[in-house]
Each structure stands twice: as structure tokens, then as C-alpha cells.
Amino acid sequence: MLGLECLATIIFFEARDQPLLGQYAVASVVMNRVTSERWPNDICSVMKQKDQFSFYSDGQSDDIEDYTDNKLDWKAAAEARMVALKVFEKKEKGTTTTHYHSVNVLPSWAKHYKLNGQIGDHLFYTASEGK
């Protein structure tokens, strides 16, 4: 899988039910990780990191096409690919965020990072360089 498709896959599975701004924010998290020395330097490796993205380790297919049998998910897949392309080509300004989580959970790491804000039902954070 190429980096662009990995980015679209992350956006689709992690943020397809979020506002467009939230999809861009999730993509920015991935790209910020790629450019940081703390994470792998390519999108697909970031996606495959253990315990980073729940869709990747749930034992189900990670192929977007397996989930586009209805109009809503087909549209969400097209939108995820559009967002991925814009972010991948750096036509959209990113953020400093390196982490996010759903408002339905409170991971232990959240108290150690700077909360940047909420978009949809995701909270976004920036990790300090030492953590």
C-alpha cells in the first residue's frame, strides 16, 4: 500500500464520521508523526505501529473498498481520499498535533500532553519533545 492510500485509510477508519476539519486534523497528526524523529518516517509505518490506530489491530479488513457498499461510506471514502491527497501534497496547512482520542475515552498519556482543542468528538494534543 502506498503512503497516500495509507493516509486515506487512516482518515476513513478514524474520522469518516467527523467534520471535514476533524478529518484534516487526523491527517495532520499522521503527517506530524512522519516528520518527527520519534515515529517512523513514512505514513504506512506510522499506521502499522502497535496500538496506535484501533482499526489496524482489530482483526478486520483494512481495505476501504470492503466498506463502501452503501452511499454514505462510498462518499466517506471519496472524501477521505480527497483530504489525504490535499494533505499529502501539502496544499493544506497542518497543525502541531501529534495525538488524539475520542471524547469517550481518557487515555493515561493525555495528562502529559498539551490539549490543543476539540473537533467533532476527538480531542487533539501536542506531545512535548521529551515524551
XYZ file of N, CA, C and O in Angstrom:
524
model
N 0.857 -1.175 0.000
C 0.000 0.000 0.000
C 0.904 1.239 0.000
O 1.871 1.309 0.735
N 0.567 2.189 -0.801
C 1.339 3.435 -0.882
C 0.937 4.398 0.229
O -0.157 4.298 0.779
N 1.828 5.343 0.535
C 1.587 6.289 1.614
C 0.279 7.044 1.496
O -0.441 7.220 2.479
N -0.048 7.470 0.302
C -1.284 8.220 0.097
C -2.495 7.370 0.466
O -3.422 7.839 1.128
N -2.507 6.110 0.066
C -3.636 5.229 0.387
C -3.652 4.906 1.886
O -4.720 4.799 2.481
N -2.482 4.769 2.506
C -2.437 4.556 3.959
C -3.048 5.754 4.683
O -3.814 5.593 5.631
N -2.729 6.959 4.235
C -3.289 8.163 4.851
C -4.803 8.204 4.679
O -5.536 8.484 5.630
N -5.279 7.899 3.488
C -6.728 7.861 3.245
C -7.391 6.803 4.125
O -8.495 7.021 4.649
N -6.725 5.672 4.301
C -7.272 4.594 5.130
C -7.404 5.042 6.581
O -8.429 4.798 7.229
N -6.386 5.707 7.100
C -6.454 6.214 8.470
C -7.604 7.202 8.611
O -8.404 7.117 9.551
N -7.711 8.128 7.686
C -8.780 9.132 7.735
C -10.142 8.445 7.687
O -11.046 8.771 8.468
N -10.298 7.483 6.781
C -11.574 6.788 6.624
C -11.976 6.077 7.917
O -13.087 6.252 8.410
N -11.088 5.283 8.457
C -11.453 4.483 9.625
C -11.478 5.281 10.927
O -12.251 4.972 11.821
N -10.658 6.292 11.037
C -10.579 7.047 12.281
C -11.509 8.263 12.312
O -11.874 8.713 13.391
N -11.877 8.806 11.143
C -12.568 10.099 11.167
C -13.673 10.261 10.133
O -14.129 11.372 9.913
N -14.119 9.190 9.509
C -15.126 9.366 8.453
C -16.438 9.940 8.968
O -17.206 10.525 8.211
N -16.702 9.801 10.264
C -17.932 10.345 10.829
C -17.713 11.713 11.478
O -18.586 12.236 12.152
N -16.547 12.287 11.248
C -16.193 13.577 11.840
C -16.359 14.699 10.811
O -16.373 14.448 9.613
N -16.441 15.932 11.289
C -16.487 17.052 10.337
C -15.212 17.070 9.491
O -14.183 16.513 9.891
N -15.284 17.708 8.361
C -14.139 17.782 7.452
C -12.891 18.313 8.166
O -11.796 17.782 7.983
N -13.052 19.307 8.995
C -11.927 19.860 9.749
C -11.297 18.786 10.641
O -10.077 18.724 10.788
N -12.120 17.917 11.210
C -11.609 16.824 12.032
C -10.829 15.808 11.214
O -9.839 15.239 11.690
N -11.246 15.585 9.976
C -10.519 14.677 9.096
C -9.142 15.257 8.764
O -8.138 14.537 8.762
N -9.098 16.548 8.497
C -7.808 17.204 8.253
C -6.920 17.132 9.494
O -5.713 16.940 9.396
N -7.506 17.282 10.664
C -6.728 17.238 11.895
C -6.130 15.850 12.126
O -4.972 15.732 12.532
N -6.890 14.803 11.850
C -6.360 13.438 11.973
C -5.208 13.240 10.985
O -4.163 12.683 11.328
N -5.387 13.713 9.769
C -4.315 13.614 8.769
C -3.078 14.381 9.226
O -1.944 13.919 9.030
N -3.270 15.528 9.849
C -2.139 16.315 10.348
C -1.380 15.569 11.440
O -0.152 15.635 11.496
N -2.102 14.864 12.301
C -1.439 14.060 13.330
C -0.487 13.069 12.668
O 0.674 12.938 13.063
N -0.977 12.386 11.648
C -0.153 11.387 10.956
C 1.070 12.049 10.325
O 2.203 11.575 10.499
N 0.863 13.141 9.614
C 1.978 13.803 8.933
C 2.973 14.388 9.936
O 4.182 14.368 9.694
N 2.479 14.891 11.065
C 3.387 15.396 12.095
C 4.230 14.272 12.675
O 5.403 14.465 13.003
N 3.654 13.098 12.780
C 4.433 11.954 13.262
C 5.489 11.555 12.233
O 6.613 11.229 12.595
N 5.127 11.576 10.973
C 6.075 11.204 9.915
C 7.293 12.124 9.929
O 8.413 11.674 9.700
N 7.087 13.394 10.211
C 8.201 14.352 10.168
C 8.963 14.445 11.489
O 9.977 15.117 11.564
N 8.487 13.756 12.517
C 9.160 13.756 13.811
C 10.136 12.584 13.903
O 9.892 11.510 13.341
N 11.213 12.793 14.637
C 12.189 11.710 14.846
C 11.654 10.634 15.782
O 12.219 9.549 15.857
N 10.567 10.908 16.478
C 10.030 9.970 17.466
C 9.219 8.831 16.842
O 8.949 7.846 17.519
N 8.800 8.991 15.599
C 7.968 7.987 14.936
C 8.614 7.576 13.616
O 9.539 8.233 13.138
N 8.085 6.518 13.002
C 8.617 6.116 11.688
C 8.496 7.257 10.675
O 7.641 8.137 10.819
N 9.316 7.215 9.640
C 9.348 8.336 8.692
C 8.517 8.110 7.435
O 8.727 8.791 6.439
N 7.575 7.161 7.482
C 6.645 7.029 6.357
C 5.242 6.725 6.890
O 5.083 6.174 7.980
N 4.257 7.117 6.133
C 2.864 7.057 6.567
C 2.417 5.636 6.891
O 1.785 5.396 7.925
N 2.729 4.683 6.040
C 2.273 3.312 6.270
C 2.891 2.722 7.532
O 2.223 1.991 8.270
N 4.144 3.048 7.807
C 4.774 2.558 9.040
C 4.138 3.193 10.272
O 3.968 2.529 11.297
N 3.771 4.462 10.188
C 3.054 5.113 11.290
C 1.726 4.400 11.507
O 1.340 4.102 12.636
N 1.026 4.094 10.426
C -0.268 3.416 10.519
C -0.136 2.044 11.191
O -0.994 1.645 11.975
N 0.945 1.352 10.911
C 1.116 -0.024 11.384
C 1.739 -0.129 12.778
O 1.881 -1.232 13.302
N 2.072 0.996 13.384
C 2.647 0.940 14.729
C 1.666 0.302 15.702
O 0.462 0.601 15.673
N 2.184 -0.527 16.556
C 1.358 -1.246 17.523
C 0.576 -0.290 18.418
O 1.130 0.683 18.943
N -0.693 -0.558 18.562
C -1.593 0.155 19.482
C -1.773 1.640 19.177
O -2.126 2.410 20.064
N -1.536 2.061 17.951
C -1.714 3.470 17.615
C -3.071 3.755 16.981
O -3.683 4.776 17.272
N -3.531 2.867 16.130
C -4.811 3.049 15.456
C -5.633 1.777 15.636
O -5.235 0.707 15.180
N -6.765 1.900 16.292
C -7.552 0.721 16.660
C -8.010 -0.082 15.449
O -8.073 -1.308 15.507
N -8.309 0.569 14.333
C -8.782 -0.167 13.165
C -7.721 -1.129 12.641
O -8.040 -2.168 12.079
N -6.449 -0.783 12.817
C -5.376 -1.588 12.253
C -5.165 -2.896 13.010
O -4.707 -3.870 12.450
N -5.530 -2.919 14.259
C -5.279 -4.119 15.059
C -6.555 -4.832 15.498
O -6.523 -5.634 16.417
N -7.678 -4.541 14.830
C -8.934 -5.161 15.260
C -9.231 -6.497 14.585
O -10.262 -7.112 14.841
N -8.342 -6.950 13.709
C -8.528 -8.240 13.056
C -9.455 -8.213 11.847
O -9.685 -9.238 11.210
N -9.986 -7.058 11.508
C -10.869 -6.929 10.354
C -10.111 -6.314 9.184
O -9.029 -5.768 9.354
N -10.717 -6.399 8.023
C -10.087 -5.862 6.816
C -9.804 -4.367 6.960
O -10.623 -3.622 7.505
N -8.652 -3.948 6.455
C -8.289 -2.531 6.435
C -8.411 -1.951 5.030
O -7.897 -0.872 4.754
N -9.080 -2.663 4.157
C -9.298 -2.219 2.782
C -10.584 -1.400 2.730
O -11.673 -1.922 2.969
N -10.456 -0.136 2.422
C -11.611 0.762 2.369
C -12.707 0.192 1.475
O -13.894 0.299 1.785
N -12.326 -0.409 0.373
C -13.318 -0.919 -0.590
C -14.235 -1.967 0.018
O -15.348 -2.162 -0.461
N -13.808 -2.636 1.067
C -14.655 -3.631 1.726
C -15.802 -2.988 2.501
O -16.694 -3.689 2.980
N -15.787 -1.667 2.626
C -16.786 -0.965 3.434
C -17.574 0.077 2.641
O -18.236 0.916 3.232
N -17.485 0.032 1.326
C -18.146 1.082 0.529
C -19.342 0.545 -0.243
O -19.596 0.959 -1.365
N -20.095 -0.326 0.369
C -21.256 -0.900 -0.311
C -22.527 -0.066 -0.121
O -23.600 -0.449 -0.552
N -22.415 1.080 0.518
C -23.551 1.989 0.634
C -23.082 3.401 0.289
O -21.886 3.686 0.306
N -24.030 4.259 -0.017
C -23.692 5.609 -0.477
C -22.918 6.429 0.558
O -21.998 7.165 0.214
N -23.285 6.308 1.823
C -22.614 7.102 2.856
C -21.140 6.732 2.975
O -20.282 7.617 3.028
N -20.854 5.447 3.032
C -19.455 5.040 3.157
C -18.685 5.260 1.856
O -17.501 5.564 1.884
N -19.341 5.123 0.721
C -18.685 5.403 -0.558
C -18.275 6.877 -0.597
O -17.152 7.220 -0.965
N -19.190 7.756 -0.176
C -18.891 9.192 -0.131
C -17.775 9.470 0.879
O -16.873 10.274 0.624
N -17.824 8.807 2.027
C -16.791 8.997 3.051
C -15.425 8.562 2.525
O -14.412 9.206 2.817
N -15.378 7.484 1.750
C -14.111 7.016 1.174
C -13.568 8.041 0.187
O -12.371 8.353 0.191
N -14.446 8.589 -0.648
C -14.018 9.605 -1.617
C -13.514 10.851 -0.889
O -12.496 11.437 -1.266
N -14.207 11.238 0.164
C -13.799 12.415 0.936
C -12.457 12.164 1.638
O -11.583 13.034 1.649
N -12.272 10.973 2.205
C -11.011 10.639 2.876
C -9.855 10.696 1.886
O -8.769 11.187 2.207
N -10.083 10.219 0.682
C -9.025 10.251 -0.338
C -8.715 11.683 -0.770
O -7.564 12.031 -1.016
N -9.739 12.526 -0.845
C -9.535 13.931 -1.205
C -8.734 14.648 -0.122
O -7.773 15.364 -0.409
N -9.102 14.442 1.135
C -8.373 15.050 2.251
C -6.937 14.548 2.256
O -5.991 15.336 2.391
N -6.764 13.240 2.100
C -5.416 12.656 2.094
C -4.560 13.281 0.994
O -3.400 13.628 1.230
N -5.123 13.430 -0.189
C -4.365 13.994 -1.304
C -3.948 15.430 -1.008
O -2.793 15.804 -1.224
N -4.866 16.240 -0.497
C -4.539 17.639 -0.198
C -3.458 17.741 0.877
O -2.537 18.551 0.770
N -3.578 16.927 1.907
C -2.580 16.965 2.981
C -1.261 16.402 2.473
O -0.193 16.953 2.740
N -1.321 15.318 1.724
C -0.123 14.671 1.186
C 0.656 15.629 0.289
O 1.869 15.682 0.322
N -0.061 16.397 -0.500
C 0.579 17.365 -1.393
C 0.902 18.676 -0.683
O 1.368 19.612 -1.306
N 0.581 18.751 0.601
C 0.852 19.920 1.444
C 0.154 21.188 0.947
O 0.660 22.290 1.097
N -1.012 21.003 0.388
C -1.795 22.158 -0.045
C -2.625 22.724 1.100
O -3.168 23.795 0.994
N -2.730 21.962 2.167
C -3.496 22.408 3.328
C -2.540 22.590 4.497
O -1.676 21.757 4.732
N -2.686 23.678 5.216
C -1.836 23.924 6.380
C -2.199 22.952 7.490
O -3.353 22.758 7.802
N -1.190 22.359 8.084
C -1.408 21.403 9.162
C -1.402 22.065 10.531
O -1.410 23.277 10.665
N -1.385 21.241 11.544
C -1.348 21.694 12.927
C -0.098 21.111 13.585
O 0.683 20.435 12.936
N 0.056 21.333 14.870
C 1.184 20.744 15.601
C 0.798 19.449 16.298
O 1.622 18.843 16.971
N -0.431 19.022 16.166
C -0.918 17.878 16.937
C -0.186 16.587 16.594
O 0.168 16.337 15.453
N 0.025 15.792 17.629
C 0.685 14.501 17.462
C -0.159 13.357 18.002
O 0.165 12.196 17.790
N -1.234 13.682 18.719
C -2.089 12.659 19.326
C -3.550 13.125 19.298
O -3.823 14.320 19.292
N -4.428 12.168 19.359
C -5.846 12.470 19.517
C -6.539 11.245 20.096
O -6.006 10.134 20.075
N -7.710 11.480 20.628
C -8.547 10.372 21.098
C -9.998 10.816 21.092
O -10.301 12.017 21.046
N -10.869 9.864 21.146
C -12.301 10.127 21.218
C -12.643 10.690 22.588
O -11.986 10.366 23.586
N -13.686 11.501 22.645
C -14.140 12.029 23.928
C -14.678 10.918 24.829
O -14.872 11.130 26.025
N -14.917 9.746 24.276
C -15.468 8.627 25.037
C -14.426 7.877 25.861
O -14.779 6.956 26.596
N -13.161 8.218 25.700
C -12.098 7.552 26.451
C -11.184 8.611 27.062
O -11.174 9.763 26.629
N -10.393 8.209 28.051
C -9.409 9.103 28.630
C -8.107 8.325 28.814
O -7.866 7.709 29.842
N -7.265 8.340 27.780
C -6.007 7.602 27.874
C -5.069 8.237 28.898
O -5.092 9.444 29.124
N -4.229 7.406 29.499
C -3.324 7.882 30.547
C -2.338 8.926 30.025
O -1.913 9.812 30.761
N -1.973 8.846 28.740
C -0.995 9.788 28.197
C -1.538 11.200 28.080
O -0.770 12.159 28.023
N -2.862 11.373 28.036
C -3.464 12.688 27.768
C -3.035 13.754 28.778
O -2.851 14.913 28.419
N -2.835 13.370 30.028
C -2.469 14.360 31.052
C -1.045 14.890 30.881
O -0.684 15.905 31.463
N -0.254 14.228 30.048
C 1.136 14.635 29.849
C 1.331 15.563 28.643
O 2.419 16.101 28.456
N 0.297 15.720 27.824
C 0.428 16.487 26.585
C -0.429 17.735 26.618
O -1.382 17.834 27.387
N -0.084 18.684 25.755
C -0.829 19.945 25.674
C -2.111 19.730 24.857
O -2.049 19.322 23.693
N -3.237 20.026 25.472
C -4.518 19.919 24.778
C -4.645 21.095 23.822
O -4.556 22.252 24.222
N -4.822 20.797 22.536
C -4.979 21.842 21.530
C -6.437 22.213 21.316
O -6.735 23.334 20.929
N -7.328 21.264 21.519
C -8.738 21.552 21.340
C -9.521 20.331 20.901
O -8.989 19.224 20.801
N -10.783 20.565 20.644
C -11.702 19.505 20.238
C -12.292 19.822 18.884
O -12.661 20.961 18.608
N -12.361 18.806 18.032
C -13.051 18.909 16.746
C -13.934 17.678 16.662
O -13.445 16.545 16.760
N -15.227 17.894 16.488
C -16.144 16.756 16.495
C -16.055 16.071 17.844
O -16.073 16.728 18.885
N -15.898 14.750 17.824
C -15.765 14.058 19.102
C -14.338 13.557 19.345
O -14.120 12.554 20.019
N -13.359 14.290 18.800
C -11.953 13.981 19.049
C -11.279 15.151 19.760
O -11.513 16.312 19.424
N -10.435 14.824 20.723
C -9.590 15.802 21.394
C -8.187 15.668 20.818
O -7.694 14.540 20.653
N -7.544 16.788 20.528
C -6.226 16.799 19.883
C -5.189 17.392 20.825
O -5.452 18.374 21.522
N -3.990 16.774 20.801
C -2.912 17.135 21.703
C -1.595 17.255 20.946
O -1.401 16.630 19.906
N -0.674 18.013 21.548
C 0.698 18.059 21.069
C 1.595 17.512 22.166
O 1.509 17.962 23.321
N 2.409 16.541 21.798
C 3.358 15.960 22.751
C 4.564 16.857 22.873
O 5.025 17.438 21.896
N 5.074 16.956 24.076
C 6.335 17.681 24.253
C 7.429 16.804 23.675
O 7.290 15.589 23.549
N 8.537 17.396 23.329
C 9.620 16.644 22.665
C 10.169 15.512 23.528
O 10.620 14.515 23.027
N 10.126 15.666 24.836
C 10.695 14.643 25.703
C 9.789 13.471 25.981
O 10.200 12.503 26.585
N 8.536 13.519 25.578
C 7.593 12.452 25.947
C 7.086 11.712 24.744
O 6.860 12.150 23.724
